[in-house]
Each structure stands twice: as structure tokens, then as C-alpha cells.
Amino acid sequence: MTDTPPDQPCQLAPFARSRQIDDWPPSPQRNSGALATSNRGWRIRWPVLDLATCSRCGLCFLYCPDAAILLSQEGYPTVADDWCKGCGLCAAECPKDSIRMGEDGEDTQP
Amino acid sequence: MITIKNLPEPEYFVGHKACGGCGGSLVVRWTLKVLGERCIAVIPAGCMSAVGFIYPQMALGVNAMIAPFAATGAVLSGVARGLKARGIEDVTVVGFAGDGATADIGLQALSGAFDRRERMLYICYDNEAYMNTGIQKSGATPFGARTTTSPGGYRPETDAPKKDLIRIAAAHGIPYAATASVGYANDFLKKVQKAAQVEGPSFLHVFAPCPTGWGCDADSTVRLGKSVVDTGLWPLVEWENGAVRLNRNPARFAPLETYTGEQARFRRLTAADLADLEATRDRQWRALRAWVRESAGM
Amino acid sequence: MSQLAFLSGNEAVAEAVRLCRPKVVAAYPITPQTVVVEALAGMVESGRLESEFVHVESEHSALALVMGAAATGVRTFTATSSQGLLYMAECLYYASGGRFPLVMMNANRALALPWNIYGDQSDSLALISAGWIQAYAETAQESLDMIIQAYAVAEDPAVRTPVLVNLDGFVLTHTYEAVSLPEPSEVDDFLPPPVFPDDYPGTFDLARPQSLAITAGPGDYAVFKARQHWAMCQAAKHIRTTAHAFRAAFGRGCTGLVEGYRSEDAEFILITLGSTAGTVRVVIDELRASGQSVGLIRLRYLRPFPTDELNDALFGAERTVAVRALGVLEKDISFGHQGSVALEVKAALYDRGAGVPVRNFVAGLGGQDVSRAHLADCFTELAATLDTAARVASGVRFVGLKDLVDDHDQEPA
């Protein structure tokens, strides 16, 4: 009931603090899923995917603590730039070794 | 039945500020995927609240509130009763509390809520110390683990294992209680679904590795979640209306080092310590199997 | 129409709560609050009150539980006292910071150690900065009326600040008087419904999920706290308008945060709170009969503190005689300084530049009797405060201590 919700929950949306105190939330609250800051700066490495060997098992999607692996309609993973922290769980759990942890900024699907 | 093959697509825990590889955040993410949008989450002071609600970043996609540290069970009760008074019956009330908030400071409120048969699902994500405040020893810290308040490795006066939360929950006679681990996702997902469906309180005690606090690689969370079960240090148990079941009952356990060896917190464990740990584990399993037989009336 | 009932203060509170129809009631027993909880349990059991009555395992849980319930958008009630109030102290700040519109009754009782179950105001005054509106009732009737008004004030969207209604332990909680009991329909007309509107702030929303009781870092935190403070300051206005509306609907009750008794033409005034005011009135009548210029000002609310009202009552245009000295009479001591209420009063007067001497009388600690003779002594001693040196030297006066010890008026060397 407070500020305008983002178009989609859990999607990064611009946020500017109001200079008018009456425009602040009426209690310490905000719309759930309203996201203002990316976690992009947390990582020094991130997943590089080899889709040719990917078996589309979805374990990378399952085990990502940050919901930073998205699956396409066909079941292939992509990396959510804003949320990947570079922990490497996806790579460690991939049964086909289709994921390696490369440098942050490297093409995730070479 | 939701399994790892058909995990619902919507995400309800995104953009949080938990450390890389955090087991606790996996517990929250998976649970909310199972429960869906019509749920209200109560999270006490601790890692998951500290990383999930920093204005203006609201990482939970469902209705949620932070509870006072000691009061998860009480706030859950209040939410459940408020919904009941309003005649709202299709909303799941779920709590996510750490081991300190469950086994230590919040045990009294949890006991009260169990005793009153509140309609709630209480999930303890156990990372075996007070991680949010900087890795201090909790009532769930295991033998030998280094924390910042047990710098030489935790050495209890007796050989008593860490607080046995599943037995404490079961002793209240609640309809459903179980242990789970992030290493066994299907088992966890099945238990969340069972726990959400029972009338009255349900309790899940979930093994949730903390790479930051344990001194292990950020990508070891799931691996440790498996090896802790395979070594027999974290039995997968289900208590359902008085009957106890072992979800895994191996004849032989994996060597303890496959679990402890990856973690800096266990670096000071000697061979003798490991032998003690093994003896304690075996004693626990004998007690556990006896409990199973007893509950089955054998 | 309303009817007269013979009720104790506790019972009057329970009847008031029944009339306000809270959807969730949770409380933990502590003397001398127990009667309220017992009465409400009976009402729920008999069906006179339709509510979720929750047997909690501690006061901390009681307040945490009603917070959770309020977050679902329903009216709630809890009650406590003394050690219980302090045990839930963390949750008091939490509830006010979260802007949950709770109403709680507190039976004012002494704090251990030594253990003592009898009345004094140390408990609620220890939590005066907890962000709760603090009301102090004088009679059972006022207790009932304050509870009803408390819901109207707390739930006002502009206020959304919890209210603590204080009754002196035993002296008020357990003393019977004839109380006018409104009809349920009259209270229904006076209060908003006990289920809040869907868009009420600080509640969950199934259509647009909300995160409540969140974290705010340096900077943001200060903005939330400033808003909380200003809402509490605004509450004074709402307390007055609510009291006027109550008076219009029910034909009784004070409309201010302070109440004077024969004070406009009094040179010597005792300022006090709670049930002690009743005895002070009697003593004033007696002393007036012998020609003394004495009066009473009763603080009905300590938060928000009625600075303007108090100064107006003491120095405003309505006065016919100038005040020469003030005494603050309270059942509380802030160890190493003075009574908390005296400190509040002095701060309020100082800001206006009032140079009137103020004497602090600490009385009734742990249920010690506050007799007419004690109060007459207070008025006598007020005259002595005109001598500044004597005032400074004597510090806090423990009223009634001389009944027990001879050298009551001296700090040990």
C-alpha cells in the first residue's frame, strides 16, 4: 500500500528517496520484492556456460542461492547479471561440467 | 508433488545480501517456491532478516515481517490467529529462524506455539553458530567446531551432542517434524509440502552450510549438505503423528573426514577427536533406531 | 442505554475491552493484572466476546503475538505489569517503531528488588521513552473510558502509535466503584471496525505483498524515527478530539491531557498522576476550608507530554492567582537524580522560562500508603521551597519515610 510496485516483483527498478517526508513509507515497510540495488559488484568471477554439453538437468537453476540462473523455455541456463555473486555452486554441481567459473564480464555463453 | 524436476518458476527471494553460497538463503528460496504467493513469512533477527529487508531493497516477494529475536513462535502465532479471526484459511504462515533463534533464545516462544497447536510451519535453517553477529557459538554448534567464542574448537564438558531439536519438537506431540539438508533437495521439497499441509504446527530442522562461518569454499554448500548426511552426522528423520521414520538408514557411513576435511572450523580436530565424534555419532544412531522401533510399538 | 455496574478497575478494563471487540487477545498473568486476563478469558469462553484468546508463555511473547496479529489488520489487546512490562520492553520499542496500533493495559506495580507486588509507577515510567502513548487513569470509570478512546487514538491513520493505559496496582485495579457501562452498539458507533481496511498502513496485503518491520540503515533510520516522533506529537491533538467526541457521545470525561482541580486560584499546586489524585482532591478541600491556597493538576497523559497544556494551566490567561510553588508527587524514583515525572515537568517549565520552584515528592513506593496527612505535609513543605537554599539542599523528599525512620530527611554522610 506504499510506493508504486515494480512492474514485476523481484526485478530491479529505479528508486529515489523522496525529499518530502510525507512521501516516505508510513511505517518501516515496503512492497515485497521491490529491488533497488544490484549485487553485480559482489563477484570477481562468474559462470561461463557450455551449452553444447548442457543436459538441461536444471541443477544449476535449483542450487543457485541467489536465483541468478534463469532457464530458457528449452531448459538452457542463462546468468542474471544483477544477482550472480559468483559463488560457483552452479559450476560445482553441474553433472556435465558444462559450467566453469570465468572472469567476471567474460561472455557467459561463448 | 513438487520435485527438483518441476520446481515452480516464480522466485520469491531475489536480490538479498547473503554471502555467496549461503545455505540459509537456499532454504528460503526453495521453501517459498513451494509455498507460493499466498504465504506470510516471519523471520527473526538473524542472517535471513539482515540480508532480506534492507530499505529500500525488499528481497522477499511474499508478505513478510521481521520478528524480535526471541519471538518467532509468538509472532507466527499472532499472524496465524489474526488470519483465523479474519476467516482467511488458504494462507500458509511460515517462519525461517536460525539455530540460535530456535535452539537458544527463541526456544521458549517456539515451545509455546507448539503447545498451542498453532497453524504454522517453522523452519530452522541450522548453520551451527551465530553467523550474523560473527560466528559465535550457539546451542547448535557441534563438537570441535571453531567459532569466534570457541576459538580452539568447541569442547563441551560432556560428550553430549548438540541440542536435539527434532526430539524437542516431537516431545511436544506436534503432527509433523523432520530434519532435512540442502544437499538432498527432493527430500527437502517433499518435507516442505508435507509440513505445509498438516493441521497444526510443523517443524523442519534444515542443515544449511555457511561458507563464511565454516571456512569452506562458497561452492561447497550442496556438497557438504550431502556429506553431512552420508557421514551420519545429520540423520534425515521424519516424525509424523507419533511415528518416526529414517529417510536414510545406511548400514555403513562415509568417513567423517569427507565432511570435516573441507572446513577450516574443524581443522584442529585430532584423530582422537574424530574417533570420539564417530563414537558419539554411533551412539546417536543407536538411540535413533531405538526411537524408531519404540514409535512403531516394537 | 448505558447501565451502572459495580466494578474494580481491572474489571472495568475488561468490560471496555469486550466492548471494543478485539479479534486477538494474548496475555500472561502477573499480579495485579490477572483479573483482566481472567475476565477476558471468561468472556471469550461464554461467547460475550468473540476473539482469539491466546495463552502465551511470557510477556515478551504476549506483545510479540499481538504485533503479529495487528500485522494481519485486526484489533488486539494485551495487559501486563511490573516485571512483565520490563520483560517485554524490547517489544514495546518494536511495536511503536513498527507503528502497530496496539492497546495495552498496565497495572502499575513496583519493580524487584526487593520483591514487591504492590503499586507504584516505576514500571511504566522506566519505559516512558519507548514510543507508546502513556495514559494514567484515576478511577475505574476513567479506565474504561480511556481504553475505548485508546483504540480510537491508536488506530487513527495519522497516529498509528500504541497506547499504554496505566492503572495504579491494587489501589485502582482492585478497588470497586460504580461504573457507567456503555451499550455495545454505542461503542460500535464510536470506534472504527475491529478489522482494519485493506490499505491500512503496516499490515500485510495479499494482493500487494508487504514487507513489514524492516531494516533501515544510517540516514533512512533517522527519517523513520523523526516520523514516529512527529506522529506521537500529533497524537495530542487526536487525544483531545477523541475525548471531545467521547464526551459528546457518552456525556462524561476530561477532554484534556491534564486536568486541574481548584488550581486556577491556587498559589501552591501539587502535580500528580493516577489514583493518588483522588486523595489529593480530598486534602485540597480540607486545606481550602482552613484558608490555604492549594490546588491540583493531574497529568492524564505523560506521552505525548502536554507541555503547552501544563504551562497554560500554570501560567495561562485563565489564572486568577500566580503560582508560587509546585510539587510533583509521584510513585517513582530515577535513582541518583529525581522522580521521572518531576524531570519531565521541570523540562516543560524550563523551556517556557518559568522560574517557579518545583519540589519533588516521591511517595507510595511499593504500595506504601499515601495518607491525607502525608499530602497535607507536602503542601506545607511547598512553602519552604520559596527559600531557594532549602530547596536545593533537600533534594528529593521521600514522603512517608518518617513514619519508619527518624533520620529520613538526610542522605547518609
Short mmCIF file of C-alpha atoms in Angstrom, two decimals, chain B residues 37-43 49-50 53-56 58 60-71 74-75 77-86 88 90-91 108-113 116 118, chain C residues 23-24 52-58 60-62 64-74 87 90-91 94 100 195-198 203-217 220 224:
data_model
loop_
_atom_site.label_atom_id
_atom_site.label_comp_id
_atom_site.label_asym_id
_atom_site.label_seq_id
_atom_site.Cartn_x
_atom_site.Cartn_y
_atom_site.Cartn_z
CA GLU B 37 2.50 -16.27 -3.14
CA ARG B 38 -0.24 -16.89 -0.59
CA CYS B 39 2.04 -17.13 2.38
CA ILE B 40 3.26 -14.88 5.16
CA ALA B 41 6.86 -15.27 6.27
CA VAL B 42 8.12 -14.36 9.73
CA ILE B 43 11.87 -14.08 10.12
CA SER B 49 16.29 -10.92 8.06
CA ALA B 50 19.51 -8.93 7.94
CA PHE B 53 14.85 -6.34 4.24
CA ILE B 54 17.35 -3.51 3.98
CA TYR B 55 15.34 -0.45 2.96
CA PRO B 56 14.73 0.04 0.09
CA MET B 58 12.95 -6.00 -0.19
CA LEU B 60 11.20 -11.42 -0.22
CA GLY B 61 8.45 -11.44 -2.81
CA VAL B 62 5.76 -12.50 -0.35
CA ASN B 63 4.23 -10.85 2.71
CA ALA B 64 6.87 -10.93 5.40
CA MET B 65 7.98 -9.34 8.62
CA ILE B 66 10.99 -9.41 10.88
CA ALA B 67 10.26 -10.68 14.39
CA PRO B 68 12.10 -9.82 17.59
CA PHE B 69 14.93 -12.33 18.02
CA ALA B 70 13.23 -14.37 20.75
CA ALA B 71 9.73 -14.15 19.36
CA ALA B 74 4.93 -15.80 19.12
CA VAL B 75 4.76 -13.61 16.02
CA SER B 77 1.10 -17.39 16.39
CA GLY B 78 -0.18 -13.84 16.17
CA VAL B 79 -0.23 -13.90 12.38
CA ALA B 80 -1.97 -17.29 12.39
CA ARG B 81 -4.61 -16.13 14.90
CA GLY B 82 -5.17 -12.86 13.07
CA LEU B 83 -5.78 -14.73 9.82
CA LYS B 84 -8.09 -17.15 11.62
CA ALA B 85 -10.05 -14.29 13.13
CA ARG B 86 -10.44 -12.83 9.65
CA ILE B 88 -8.60 -16.45 5.90
CA ASP B 90 -5.65 -20.52 2.47
CA VAL B 91 -2.56 -18.60 3.56
CA GLN B 108 10.50 -20.70 24.78
CA ALA B 109 8.29 -18.99 22.21
CA LEU B 110 8.59 -21.97 19.88
CA SER B 111 7.57 -24.33 22.67
CA GLY B 112 4.54 -22.16 23.42
CA ALA B 113 3.46 -22.13 19.80
CA ARG B 116 -0.94 -24.27 21.47
CA GLU B 118 -0.70 -23.04 16.15
CA LYS C 23 -10.03 -10.04 17.41
CA VAL C 24 -6.97 -11.36 19.23
CA GLU C 52 -8.94 -15.48 19.67
CA PHE C 53 -7.76 -15.77 23.28
CA VAL C 54 -4.14 -16.97 23.31
CA HIS C 55 -2.42 -18.43 26.37
CA VAL C 56 1.15 -17.28 25.86
CA GLU C 57 4.26 -18.43 27.67
CA SER C 58 5.66 -15.00 28.53
CA HIS C 60 7.58 -10.99 25.61
CA SER C 61 5.51 -13.41 23.57
CA ALA C 62 2.26 -11.67 24.51
CA ALA C 64 5.10 -10.05 20.04
CA LEU C 65 1.99 -12.08 19.35
CA VAL C 66 -0.40 -9.15 19.23
CA MET C 67 2.06 -7.39 16.93
CA GLY C 68 1.87 -10.32 14.54
CA ALA C 69 -1.92 -10.26 14.78
CA ALA C 70 -2.06 -6.50 14.20
CA ALA C 71 0.06 -7.02 11.08
CA THR C 72 -2.85 -9.04 9.69
CA GLY C 73 -5.06 -5.99 10.21
CA VAL C 74 -7.05 -6.75 13.35
CA TYR C 87 10.38 -8.38 30.21
CA GLU C 90 12.17 -4.83 23.66
CA CYS C 91 8.77 -5.40 22.08
CA TYR C 94 9.46 -2.67 18.34
CA PHE C 100 1.37 -1.01 15.24
CA VAL C 195 -10.81 -5.31 11.22
CA PHE C 196 -8.74 -2.60 9.55
CA PRO C 197 -9.27 -1.51 5.92
CA ASP C 198 -7.21 -3.44 3.36
CA THR C 203 -0.39 -4.55 7.52
CA PHE C 204 0.07 -7.44 5.14
CA ASP C 205 -1.68 -7.26 1.80
CA LEU C 206 -2.45 -10.43 -0.10
CA ALA C 207 -2.93 -8.51 -3.34
CA ARG C 208 0.28 -6.46 -2.99
CA PRO C 209 2.57 -8.29 -0.59
CA GLN C 210 4.26 -6.12 2.01
CA SER C 211 7.50 -6.43 3.92
CA LEU C 212 6.99 -5.09 7.44
CA ALA C 213 9.21 -4.32 10.42
CA ILE C 214 12.15 -3.87 8.08
CA THR C 215 15.75 -2.68 8.45
CA ALA C 216 16.83 0.88 7.67
CA GLY C 217 20.45 1.94 7.67
CA ASP C 220 16.92 6.22 6.43
CA PHE C 224 11.54 6.79 10.14
#
